[in-house]
mmCIF file of C-alpha atoms in Angstrom:
data_model
loop_
_atom_site.group_PDB
_atom_site.id
_atom_site.type_symbol
_atom_site.label_atom_id
_atom_site.label_comp_id
_atom_site.label_asym_id
_atom_site.label_seq_id
_atom_site.Cartn_x
_atom_site.Cartn_y
_atom_site.Cartn_z
ATOM 1 C CA MET A 1 28.050 -30.256 18.490
ATOM 2 C CA PHE A 2 27.343 -28.377 15.269
ATOM 3 C CA ALA A 3 30.233 -26.090 14.271
ATOM 4 C CA LEU A 4 29.177 -23.286 11.956
ATOM 5 C CA PRO A 5 31.718 -22.185 9.332
ATOM 6 C CA LEU A 6 31.515 -18.578 8.212
ATOM 7 C CA SER A 7 33.345 -19.101 4.949
ATOM 8 C CA ALA A 8 31.923 -19.207 1.442
ATOM 9 C CA THR A 9 32.344 -22.998 1.504
ATOM 10 C CA HIS A 10 29.295 -23.425 3.752
ATOM 11 C CA PRO A 11 26.809 -25.695 1.928
ATOM 12 C CA LEU A 12 23.959 -23.159 2.226
ATOM 13 C CA THR A 13 25.951 -20.231 0.823
ATOM 14 C CA ALA A 14 26.146 -20.626 -2.950
ATOM 15 C CA ASP A 15 22.558 -21.565 -3.667
ATOM 16 C CA TYR A 16 20.570 -20.516 -0.616
ATOM 17 C CA GLY A 17 22.095 -17.186 0.428
ATOM 18 C CA TRP A 18 23.709 -18.035 3.763
ATOM 19 C CA ASP A 19 26.363 -15.445 4.661
ATOM 20 C CA ASP A 20 28.415 -14.122 7.554
ATOM 21 C CA GLY A 21 25.591 -11.822 8.648
ATOM 22 C CA PHE A 22 23.133 -14.673 9.146
ATOM 23 C CA ALA A 23 25.905 -16.798 10.663
ATOM 24 C CA GLU A 24 26.525 -14.115 13.276
ATOM 25 C CA LEU A 25 22.817 -13.983 14.128
ATOM 26 C CA PHE A 26 22.858 -17.762 14.530
ATOM 27 C CA THR A 27 25.853 -17.760 16.900
ATOM 28 C CA PRO A 28 23.813 -17.855 20.164
ATOM 29 C CA PHE A 29 22.113 -21.048 18.953
ATOM 30 C CA ALA A 30 25.135 -22.879 17.532
ATOM 31 C CA GLY A 31 26.386 -24.111 20.890
ATOM 32 C CA GLN A 32 23.043 -25.713 21.692
ATOM 33 C CA GLY A 33 23.226 -28.313 18.956
ATOM 34 C CA PHE A 34 20.765 -26.540 16.659
ATOM 35 C CA VAL A 35 21.257 -26.086 12.909
ATOM 36 C CA PRO A 36 20.244 -23.282 10.518
ATOM 37 C CA GLY A 37 17.822 -23.956 7.699
ATOM 38 C CA ARG A 38 16.183 -21.994 4.890
ATOM 39 C CA VAL A 39 12.403 -22.364 4.857
ATOM 40 C CA ALA A 40 11.448 -23.664 1.424
ATOM 41 C CA ARG A 41 7.750 -24.267 1.995
ATOM 42 C CA VAL A 42 5.117 -23.761 4.695
ATOM 43 C CA ASP A 43 2.085 -25.979 5.081
ATOM 44 C CA ARG A 44 -0.330 -26.255 8.027
ATOM 45 C CA GLY A 45 2.006 -25.649 10.909
ATOM 46 C CA ARG A 46 4.971 -27.409 9.342
ATOM 47 C CA VAL A 47 7.835 -26.307 7.158
ATOM 48 C CA ASP A 48 10.157 -27.890 4.666
ATOM 49 C CA ALA A 49 13.588 -26.474 5.426
ATOM 50 C CA VAL A 50 16.921 -26.967 3.689
ATOM 51 C CA VAL A 51 19.753 -27.725 6.140
ATOM 52 C CA PRO A 52 23.463 -28.572 5.849
ATOM 53 C CA ASP A 53 24.276 -32.250 5.413
ATOM 54 C CA GLY A 54 28.019 -32.803 5.283
ATOM 55 C CA ASP A 55 29.269 -31.008 2.191
ATOM 56 C CA GLY A 56 25.732 -30.884 0.758
ATOM 57 C CA VAL A 57 22.213 -30.145 1.875
ATOM 58 C CA ARG A 58 19.028 -32.022 2.612
ATOM 59 C CA THR A 59 15.405 -31.094 3.203
ATOM 60 C CA VAL A 60 13.780 -31.750 6.572
ATOM 61 C CA LEU A 61 10.206 -31.486 7.811
ATOM 62 C CA ALA A 62 9.826 -29.500 11.033
ATOM 63 C CA ASP A 63 6.964 -28.501 13.305
ATOM 64 C CA THR A 64 6.417 -24.782 13.981
ATOM 65 C CA ALA A 65 4.334 -25.001 17.169
ATOM 66 C CA LEU A 66 7.112 -23.507 19.309
ATOM 67 C CA VAL A 67 7.233 -20.323 17.210
ATOM 68 C CA ALA A 68 3.473 -20.010 16.749
ATOM 69 C CA THR A 69 2.380 -16.491 17.616
ATOM 70 C CA GLY A 70 -0.773 -14.442 17.613
ATOM 71 C CA ASP A 71 0.905 -12.062 15.175
ATOM 72 C CA PRO A 72 0.540 -13.515 11.648
ATOM 73 C CA THR A 73 3.365 -11.305 10.398
ATOM 74 C CA ARG A 74 5.818 -13.209 12.614
ATOM 75 C CA VAL A 75 4.967 -16.791 11.726
ATOM 76 C CA PRO A 76 7.413 -18.769 9.556
ATOM 77 C CA CYS A 77 7.326 -17.846 5.881
ATOM 78 C CA THR A 78 9.075 -19.097 2.755
ATOM 79 C CA GLY A 79 12.500 -17.467 2.654
ATOM 80 C CA ASP A 80 12.928 -17.300 6.431
ATOM 81 C CA TRP A 81 16.080 -18.568 8.115
ATOM 82 C CA ALA A 82 15.067 -20.908 10.915
ATOM 83 C CA VAL A 83 16.811 -22.330 13.967
ATOM 84 C CA LEU A 84 16.103 -26.057 13.864
ATOM 85 C CA ASP A 85 16.318 -28.701 16.569
ATOM 86 C CA LEU A 86 16.814 -32.000 14.753
ATOM 87 C CA GLU A 87 17.952 -34.003 17.802
ATOM 88 C CA ASN A 88 15.480 -33.403 20.607
ATOM 89 C CA GLY A 89 12.483 -32.024 18.813
ATOM 90 C CA ARG A 90 10.780 -35.037 17.297
ATOM 91 C CA VAL A 91 7.095 -34.518 18.029
ATOM 92 C CA GLY A 92 5.465 -37.144 15.843
ATOM 93 C CA ASP A 93 5.843 -39.567 12.995
ATOM 94 C CA HIS A 94 7.446 -38.318 9.800
ATOM 95 C CA LEU A 95 8.786 -35.163 11.501
ATOM 96 C CA ASP A 96 12.516 -34.485 11.584
ATOM 97 C CA GLY A 97 12.365 -31.862 14.315
ATOM 98 C CA VAL A 98 11.020 -28.481 15.374
ATOM 99 C CA VAL A 99 11.670 -24.831 14.621
ATOM 100 C CA ARG A 100 13.057 -23.239 17.766
ATOM 101 C CA ALA A 101 13.323 -19.667 16.472
ATOM 102 C CA LEU A 102 13.474 -17.503 13.360
ATOM 103 C CA LEU A 103 16.465 -15.306 12.603
ATOM 104 C CA PRO A 104 15.616 -11.605 12.145
ATOM 105 C CA ARG A 105 14.434 -10.849 8.611
ATOM 106 C CA ARG A 106 16.337 -8.441 6.398
ATOM 107 C CA THR A 107 13.307 -7.824 4.225
ATOM 108 C CA ALA A 108 9.687 -8.971 4.300
ATOM 109 C CA VAL A 109 6.979 -8.386 1.704
ATOM 110 C CA LEU A 110 3.706 -7.883 3.576
ATOM 111 C CA ARG A 111 0.146 -7.243 2.550
ATOM 112 C CA SER A 112 -3.111 -6.821 4.415
ATOM 113 C CA ALA A 113 -4.674 -10.269 4.722
ATOM 114 C CA SER A 114 -7.815 -10.859 2.663
ATOM 115 C CA SER A 115 -10.126 -11.033 5.651
ATOM 116 C CA LYS A 116 -12.283 -8.695 7.711
ATOM 117 C CA ARG A 117 -9.711 -8.764 10.499
ATOM 118 C CA SER A 118 -6.886 -6.254 10.671
ATOM 119 C CA GLU A 119 -4.088 -8.710 10.017
ATOM 120 C CA GLY A 120 -0.982 -8.645 7.903
ATOM 121 C CA GLN A 121 0.371 -11.524 5.865
ATOM 122 C CA VAL A 122 4.008 -12.148 4.949
ATOM 123 C CA LEU A 123 4.363 -13.147 1.306
ATOM 124 C CA ALA A 124 8.129 -13.740 1.294
ATOM 125 C CA ALA A 125 11.102 -13.084 3.557
ATOM 126 C CA ASN A 126 14.759 -12.156 3.054
ATOM 127 C CA VAL A 127 14.239 -11.181 -0.578
ATOM 128 C CA GLU A 128 16.543 -8.968 -2.662
ATOM 129 C CA TYR A 129 14.376 -8.704 -5.799
ATOM 130 C CA ALA A 130 10.585 -8.751 -6.002
ATOM 131 C CA VAL A 131 9.251 -9.288 -9.513
ATOM 132 C CA VAL A 132 5.802 -7.808 -10.121
ATOM 133 C CA ALA A 133 4.304 -9.779 -13.003
ATOM 134 C CA VAL A 134 1.498 -8.016 -14.894
ATOM 135 C CA SER A 135 -0.138 -9.732 -17.858
ATOM 136 C CA LEU A 136 -0.626 -7.915 -21.156
ATOM 137 C CA ALA A 137 -3.348 -10.417 -22.083
ATOM 138 C CA GLU A 138 -5.748 -7.892 -20.545
ATOM 139 C CA ALA A 139 -5.870 -4.121 -20.120
ATOM 140 C CA LEU A 140 -2.820 -2.857 -18.246
ATOM 141 C CA ASP A 141 -3.854 -2.111 -14.670
ATOM 142 C CA LEU A 142 -1.577 0.714 -13.555
ATOM 143 C CA ASP A 143 -3.294 0.960 -10.174
ATOM 144 C CA ARG A 144 -2.249 -2.625 -9.484
ATOM 145 C CA VAL A 145 1.336 -1.830 -10.528
ATOM 146 C CA GLU A 146 1.442 1.079 -8.069
ATOM 147 C CA ARG A 147 -0.042 -1.048 -5.284
ATOM 148 C CA PHE A 148 2.466 -3.898 -5.693
ATOM 149 C CA VAL A 149 5.461 -1.606 -6.140
ATOM 150 C CA SER A 150 4.571 0.350 -2.987
ATOM 151 C CA LEU A 151 4.509 -2.836 -0.924
ATOM 152 C CA VAL A 152 7.821 -3.983 -2.415
ATOM 153 C CA TRP A 153 9.579 -0.689 -1.716
ATOM 154 C CA GLU A 154 8.264 -0.840 1.857
ATOM 155 C CA SER A 155 9.685 -4.352 2.269
ATOM 156 C CA GLY A 156 13.229 -3.230 1.593
ATOM 157 C CA ALA A 157 13.507 -5.303 -1.593
ATOM 158 C CA GLN A 158 14.175 -3.965 -5.094
ATOM 159 C CA PRO A 159 11.062 -4.061 -7.304
ATOM 160 C CA LEU A 160 11.158 -5.111 -10.944
ATOM 161 C CA VAL A 161 8.034 -4.878 -13.135
ATOM 162 C CA LEU A 162 7.673 -7.468 -15.887
ATOM 163 C CA LEU A 163 4.865 -7.009 -18.403
ATOM 164 C CA THR A 164 4.306 -10.651 -19.309
ATOM 165 C CA LYS A 165 2.792 -12.229 -22.418
ATOM 166 C CA ALA A 166 4.188 -9.379 -24.519
ATOM 167 C CA ASP A 167 3.908 -11.574 -27.624
ATOM 168 C CA LEU A 168 0.154 -10.909 -27.528
ATOM 169 C CA VAL A 169 0.809 -7.219 -28.307
ATOM 170 C CA THR A 170 1.772 -7.353 -31.961
ATOM 171 C CA ASP A 171 2.239 -3.612 -32.568
ATOM 172 C CA PRO A 172 5.693 -2.455 -31.348
ATOM 173 C CA ALA A 173 4.476 1.135 -30.878
ATOM 174 C CA THR A 174 1.615 -0.006 -28.653
ATOM 175 C CA LEU A 175 3.978 -2.171 -26.628
ATOM 176 C CA GLY A 176 6.307 0.782 -26.192
ATOM 177 C CA HIS A 177 3.447 2.944 -24.918
ATOM 178 C CA LEU A 178 2.468 0.271 -22.388
ATOM 179 C CA VAL A 179 6.017 0.066 -21.075
ATOM 180 C CA ALA A 180 6.188 3.864 -20.848
ATOM 181 C CA ASP A 181 2.885 4.002 -18.930
ATOM 182 C CA ALA A 182 4.158 1.400 -16.460
ATOM 183 C CA GLN A 183 7.393 3.353 -16.010
ATOM 184 C CA LEU A 184 5.400 6.479 -15.123
ATOM 185 C CA ALA A 185 3.464 4.428 -12.567
ATOM 186 C CA ALA A 186 6.686 3.123 -10.994
ATOM 187 C CA PRO A 187 9.383 5.848 -10.978
ATOM 188 C CA GLY A 188 12.867 4.468 -10.504
ATOM 189 C CA VAL A 189 11.805 0.894 -11.218
ATOM 190 C CA GLN A 190 13.019 -1.156 -14.167
ATOM 191 C CA VAL A 191 10.103 -2.163 -16.409
ATOM 192 C CA ARG A 192 10.435 -4.877 -19.057
ATOM 193 C CA ALA A 193 8.038 -6.360 -21.579
ATOM 194 C CA VAL A 194 8.734 -10.095 -21.637
ATOM 195 C CA SER A 195 7.409 -13.205 -23.294
ATOM 196 C CA ALA A 196 8.094 -16.661 -21.926
ATOM 197 C CA ALA A 197 6.725 -18.071 -25.187
ATOM 198 C CA THR A 198 9.284 -16.335 -27.421
ATOM 199 C CA GLY A 199 12.021 -15.534 -24.907
ATOM 200 C CA ASP A 200 11.836 -11.798 -25.681
ATOM 201 C CA GLY A 201 12.924 -9.589 -22.794
ATOM 202 C CA LEU A 202 14.298 -12.441 -20.689
ATOM 203 C CA ASP A 203 17.954 -11.781 -21.532
ATOM 204 C CA GLY A 204 19.967 -10.960 -18.463
ATOM 205 C CA LEU A 205 17.303 -11.891 -15.898
ATOM 206 C CA SER A 206 19.041 -15.112 -14.886
ATOM 207 C CA ALA A 207 22.298 -13.225 -14.384
ATOM 208 C CA LEU A 208 20.464 -10.527 -12.395
ATOM 209 C CA PHE A 209 18.912 -13.054 -10.036
ATOM 210 C CA ALA A 210 21.995 -15.275 -9.677
ATOM 211 C CA GLY A 211 23.170 -15.477 -6.086
ATOM 212 C CA THR A 212 20.117 -13.610 -4.762
ATOM 213 C CA THR A 213 16.663 -14.421 -3.432
ATOM 214 C CA SER A 214 13.873 -13.278 -5.740
ATOM 215 C CA VAL A 215 10.111 -13.608 -5.476
ATOM 216 C CA LEU A 216 7.410 -13.604 -8.163
ATOM 217 C CA LEU A 217 4.284 -11.611 -7.299
ATOM 218 C CA GLY A 218 1.092 -11.054 -9.266
ATOM 219 C CA ARG A 219 -2.498 -12.070 -9.753
ATOM 220 C CA SER A 220 -3.592 -15.447 -11.098
ATOM 221 C CA GLY A 221 -2.966 -15.723 -14.813
ATOM 222 C CA ALA A 222 -0.082 -13.243 -14.799
ATOM 223 C CA GLY A 223 2.254 -15.961 -16.048
ATOM 224 C CA LYS A 224 4.436 -16.321 -12.954
ATOM 225 C CA SER A 225 4.857 -20.086 -13.175
ATOM 226 C CA THR A 226 5.469 -19.910 -16.919
ATOM 227 C CA LEU A 227 8.094 -17.248 -16.248
ATOM 228 C CA ALA A 228 9.686 -19.443 -13.592
ATOM 229 C CA ASN A 229 9.891 -22.328 -16.048
ATOM 230 C CA ALA A 230 11.527 -20.035 -18.619
ATOM 231 C CA LEU A 231 14.157 -18.923 -16.104
ATOM 232 C CA PHE A 232 14.895 -22.529 -15.159
ATOM 233 C CA GLY A 233 14.802 -23.839 -18.709
ATOM 234 C CA ALA A 234 12.610 -26.689 -17.491
ATOM 235 C CA ASP A 235 9.060 -27.332 -16.304
ATOM 236 C CA VAL A 236 9.634 -26.887 -12.582
ATOM 237 C CA GLN A 237 6.161 -25.452 -11.981
ATOM 238 C CA ASP A 238 2.796 -26.718 -13.204
ATOM 239 C CA VAL A 239 1.123 -24.395 -15.726
ATOM 240 C CA ARG A 240 -2.534 -24.356 -16.684
ATOM 241 C CA ALA A 241 -4.494 -22.398 -19.245
ATOM 242 C CA VAL A 242 -6.126 -19.102 -18.366
ATOM 243 C CA ARG A 243 -9.930 -19.089 -18.409
ATOM 244 C CA ASP A 244 -11.204 -17.634 -21.656
ATOM 245 C CA GLN A 245 -14.248 -15.939 -20.178
ATOM 246 C CA ASP A 246 -12.455 -13.672 -17.728
ATOM 247 C CA GLY A 247 -8.730 -14.046 -18.410
ATOM 248 C CA LYS A 248 -8.081 -15.252 -14.862
ATOM 249 C CA GLY A 249 -5.759 -18.048 -13.895
ATOM 250 C CA ARG A 250 -6.592 -21.181 -11.984
ATOM 251 C CA HIS A 251 -4.203 -20.793 -9.057
ATOM 252 C CA THR A 252 -1.759 -23.380 -10.381
ATOM 253 C CA THR A 253 0.698 -22.511 -7.592
ATOM 254 C CA THR A 254 -0.968 -23.144 -4.226
ATOM 255 C CA THR A 255 2.010 -22.689 -1.905
ATOM 256 C CA ARG A 256 5.042 -20.420 -1.782
ATOM 257 C CA ASP A 257 7.870 -22.575 -3.066
ATOM 258 C CA LEU A 258 11.571 -21.805 -2.862
ATOM 259 C CA LEU A 259 13.368 -23.082 -5.965
ATOM 260 C CA VAL A 260 17.122 -23.142 -6.615
ATOM 261 C CA LEU A 261 18.092 -21.279 -9.806
ATOM 262 C CA PRO A 262 20.520 -22.919 -12.270
ATOM 263 C CA GLY A 263 23.018 -20.099 -11.802
ATOM 264 C CA GLY A 264 22.758 -20.045 -8.015
ATOM 265 C CA GLY A 265 20.370 -18.193 -5.775
ATOM 266 C CA VAL A 266 16.710 -19.001 -5.228
ATOM 267 C CA LEU A 267 13.367 -17.974 -6.689
ATOM 268 C CA ILE A 268 10.129 -17.966 -4.671
ATOM 269 C CA ASP A 269 7.025 -18.616 -6.740
ATOM 270 C CA THR A 270 3.803 -17.536 -5.055
ATOM 271 C CA PRO A 271 0.104 -18.263 -5.561
ATOM 272 C CA GLY A 272 -1.899 -15.704 -7.515
ATOM 273 C CA LEU A 273 -3.116 -12.844 -5.352
ATOM 274 C CA ARG A 274 -6.743 -11.808 -5.833
ATOM 275 C CA GLY A 275 -6.367 -8.839 -3.523
ATOM 276 C CA VAL A 276 -3.312 -6.904 -2.411
ATOM 277 C CA GLY A 277 -4.127 -4.655 0.508
ATOM 278 C CA MET A 278 -1.835 -2.000 1.890
ATOM 279 C CA TRP A 279 -0.006 -2.806 5.116
ATOM 280 C CA ASP A 280 1.732 0.137 6.787
ATOM 281 C CA ALA A 281 3.457 1.134 3.542
ATOM 282 C CA GLU A 282 3.930 4.864 4.062
ATOM 283 C CA ALA A 283 7.562 4.903 2.925
ATOM 284 C CA GLY A 284 6.783 2.639 -0.030
ATOM 285 C CA LEU A 285 3.978 4.923 -1.183
ATOM 286 C CA SER A 286 6.301 7.916 -0.961
ATOM 287 C CA ARG A 287 8.787 6.216 -3.301
ATOM 288 C CA THR A 288 6.142 5.004 -5.730
ATOM 289 C CA PHE A 289 4.508 8.424 -5.876
ATOM 290 C CA SER A 290 7.689 10.475 -5.645
ATOM 291 C CA ASP A 291 6.451 12.694 -8.497
ATOM 292 C CA VAL A 292 3.290 13.589 -6.591
ATOM 293 C CA GLU A 293 5.140 14.211 -3.340
ATOM 294 C CA GLU A 294 7.737 16.395 -5.057
ATOM 295 C CA LEU A 295 4.898 18.536 -6.395
ATOM 296 C CA ALA A 296 3.321 18.593 -2.927
ATOM 297 C CA GLU A 297 6.460 20.249 -1.563
ATOM 298 C CA ARG A 298 5.449 23.334 -3.541
ATOM 299 C CA CYS A 299 1.910 23.505 -2.120
ATOM 300 C CA ARG A 300 1.086 26.581 -0.055
ATOM 301 C CA PHE A 301 0.071 24.516 2.966
ATOM 302 C CA HIS A 302 2.290 21.744 4.327
ATOM 303 C CA ASP A 303 -0.743 19.570 5.153
ATOM 304 C CA CYS A 304 -2.458 20.155 1.822
ATOM 305 C CA ALA A 305 -4.852 17.338 0.905
ATOM 306 C CA HIS A 306 -4.778 18.385 -2.782
ATOM 307 C CA GLU A 307 -8.545 18.764 -2.860
ATOM 308 C CA VAL A 308 -9.909 22.275 -2.227
ATOM 309 C CA GLU A 309 -6.972 24.165 -0.732
ATOM 310 C CA PRO A 310 -5.721 27.281 -2.564
ATOM 311 C CA GLY A 311 -2.155 27.265 -3.820
ATOM 312 C CA CYS A 312 -2.142 23.484 -4.387
ATOM 313 C CA ALA A 313 0.750 22.670 -6.728
ATOM 314 C CA VAL A 314 -0.499 19.105 -7.239
ATOM 315 C CA ARG A 315 -3.918 20.151 -8.547
ATOM 316 C CA SER A 316 -2.255 22.809 -10.691
ATOM 317 C CA ALA A 317 -0.076 20.087 -12.241
ATOM 318 C CA VAL A 318 -3.183 18.046 -13.030
ATOM 319 C CA GLU A 319 -4.878 21.046 -14.611
ATOM 320 C CA SER A 320 -1.813 21.813 -16.741
ATOM 321 C CA GLY A 321 -1.457 18.213 -17.879
ATOM 322 C CA GLU A 322 1.864 17.690 -16.063
ATOM 323 C CA LEU A 323 0.299 15.058 -13.792
ATOM 324 C CA ALA A 324 -2.319 12.547 -14.908
ATOM 325 C CA PRO A 325 -5.620 12.738 -12.966
ATOM 326 C CA ARG A 326 -5.539 8.947 -12.596
ATOM 327 C CA ARG A 327 -2.180 9.187 -10.880
ATOM 328 C CA LEU A 328 -3.454 11.640 -8.267
ATOM 329 C CA GLU A 329 -6.596 9.600 -7.654
ATOM 330 C CA SER A 330 -4.546 6.433 -7.165
ATOM 331 C CA TYR A 331 -2.271 8.268 -4.741
ATOM 332 C CA ARG A 332 -5.234 9.462 -2.701
ATOM 333 C CA LYS A 333 -6.850 6.030 -2.693
ATOM 334 C CA LEU A 334 -3.763 4.126 -1.571
ATOM 335 C CA ARG A 335 -2.900 6.720 1.072
ATOM 336 C CA ARG A 336 -6.415 6.528 2.521
ATOM 337 C CA GLU A 337 -6.322 2.734 2.504
ATOM 338 C CA ASN A 338 -2.923 2.677 4.167
ATOM 339 C CA GLN A 339 -4.059 5.112 6.847
ATOM 340 C CA ARG A 340 -7.112 2.983 7.586
ATOM 341 C CA ILE A 341 -5.131 -0.204 8.075
ATOM 342 C CA VAL A 342 -2.564 1.552 10.243
ATOM 343 C CA ALA A 343 -5.308 3.202 12.278
ATOM 344 C CA LYS A 344 -6.910 -0.164 13.001
ATOM 345 C CA THR A 345 -3.725 -1.234 14.724
ATOM 346 C CA ASP A 346 -2.835 2.102 16.283
ATOM 347 C CA ALA A 347 -5.446 3.781 18.480
ATOM 348 C CA ARG A 348 -3.462 6.997 18.796
ATOM 349 C CA LEU A 349 -3.099 7.395 15.043
ATOM 350 C CA ARG A 350 -6.785 6.600 14.655
ATOM 351 C CA ALA A 351 -7.606 9.553 16.917
ATOM 352 C CA GLU A 352 -5.242 11.801 14.949
ATOM 353 C CA ILE A 353 -6.846 10.811 11.651
ATOM 354 C CA ARG A 354 -10.290 11.503 13.105
ATOM 355 C CA ARG A 355 -9.207 14.999 14.162
ATOM 356 C CA ASP A 356 -7.588 15.591 10.770
ATOM 357 C CA TRP A 357 -10.749 14.451 8.991
ATOM 358 C CA LYS A 358 -12.892 16.843 11.037
ATOM 359 C CA GLN A 359 -10.521 19.703 10.195
ATOM 360 C CA LYS A 360 -10.741 18.885 6.486
ATOM 361 C CA GLN A 361 -14.544 18.763 6.690
ATOM 362 C CA ALA A 362 -14.538 22.193 8.301
ATOM 363 C CA LEU A 363 -12.134 23.448 5.636
ATOM 364 C CA GLY A 364 -14.378 22.103 2.886
ATOM 365 C CA ARG A 365 -17.408 23.872 4.350
ATOM 366 C CA HIS A 366 -15.383 27.072 4.673
ATOM 367 C CA MET A 367 -14.339 26.947 1.024
ATOM 368 C CA MET A 368 -17.893 26.366 -0.146
ATOM 369 C CA GLU A 369 -19.076 29.322 1.910
ATOM 370 C CA ARG A 370 -16.270 31.442 0.541
ATOM 371 C CA LYS A 371 -17.250 30.578 -3.021
ATOM 372 C CA ARG A 372 -20.751 31.740 -2.221
ATOM 373 C CA GLY A 373 -19.356 34.989 -0.832
ATOM 374 C CA GLN A 374 -19.995 34.115 2.799
ATOM 375 C CA GLY A 375 -16.418 33.481 3.876
ATOM 376 C CA THR A 376 -14.405 35.821 6.058
ATOM 377 C CA GLY A 377 -10.873 34.985 4.912
ATOM 378 C CA TRP A 378 -8.592 32.004 4.635
ATOM 379 C CA GLY A 379 -6.048 32.474 7.381
ATOM 380 C CA THR A 380 -2.294 32.071 7.219
ATOM 381 C CA GLY A 381 -0.220 29.756 5.101
ATOM 382 C CA ARG A 382 2.978 27.917 5.815
#
């Protein structure tokens, strides 16, 4: 029978993040001869998982058919802790066993899947830090920064924005402005300009990630794999040139791989993401757009849409220059997108949004009539 130590001497603790909390969750399975394992890679219904092996670890290949579910947000993902049957679960050649269950996730970075169906996709599980890599080889896309950061905040992880390929921006003043713009787009988030080519900005990152699970997120060509190689001090990930004609990468990383950092802890490198859709990220949006929502607290009406309502503190801030118009437009766009995806999976909320939309249409018509002198009065405020 497999006896599970709770001490720091457990082989999965130092590098892979096993701790007493996960050990306690595993307790019901320990007496059944199962072992815990960290999912390092997922591929076509199978996972590579790292499991204890005496005083060390080894990697096993396990089938996931027993935990297959119609909910894509609950299928095994890189970073998950799995309950593995390595004695009675052999289901075919070259398989070491099967995944019997997944331990509850502490954090999970989710996005809306890039399909016409209303499905979520888990990008990484049980992550402490999520690094949003944004390349400075092209115009800084602040909307993309806000989108990624919102999803990370919602996951429960700590976001970190790295503006990669900073060596391509030769003017220090310009680089400073880019960092400042990114900081405004991600309040409360550390933003760094980094260069894997020169090493600038990388100081302290290895120490920050040591003993934790971190994930690299970003579009193709953002320099994630190059950044991973810089953190490891070796070519652990394949790197290819970015296409000259459009600045896009070639999807060098095709799977989500869990890699052990030299100083302990693990880093998950992910494929480039062409699209990053919202997925029930209301709380994450509130943190990313805390400046907008703080202004909204001063609006005359508690349900102000910041469009035509009188006494709107948000629109007043835009008019005075306190809030950038782009920032408000991005807030509106991401909120609408998030509401749509939530409504597709929640019939009751869909009905509420429909009623709210009709009320706003009526309000818009009322305001237009009032401007033309046909209105009869606004009504009461908060």
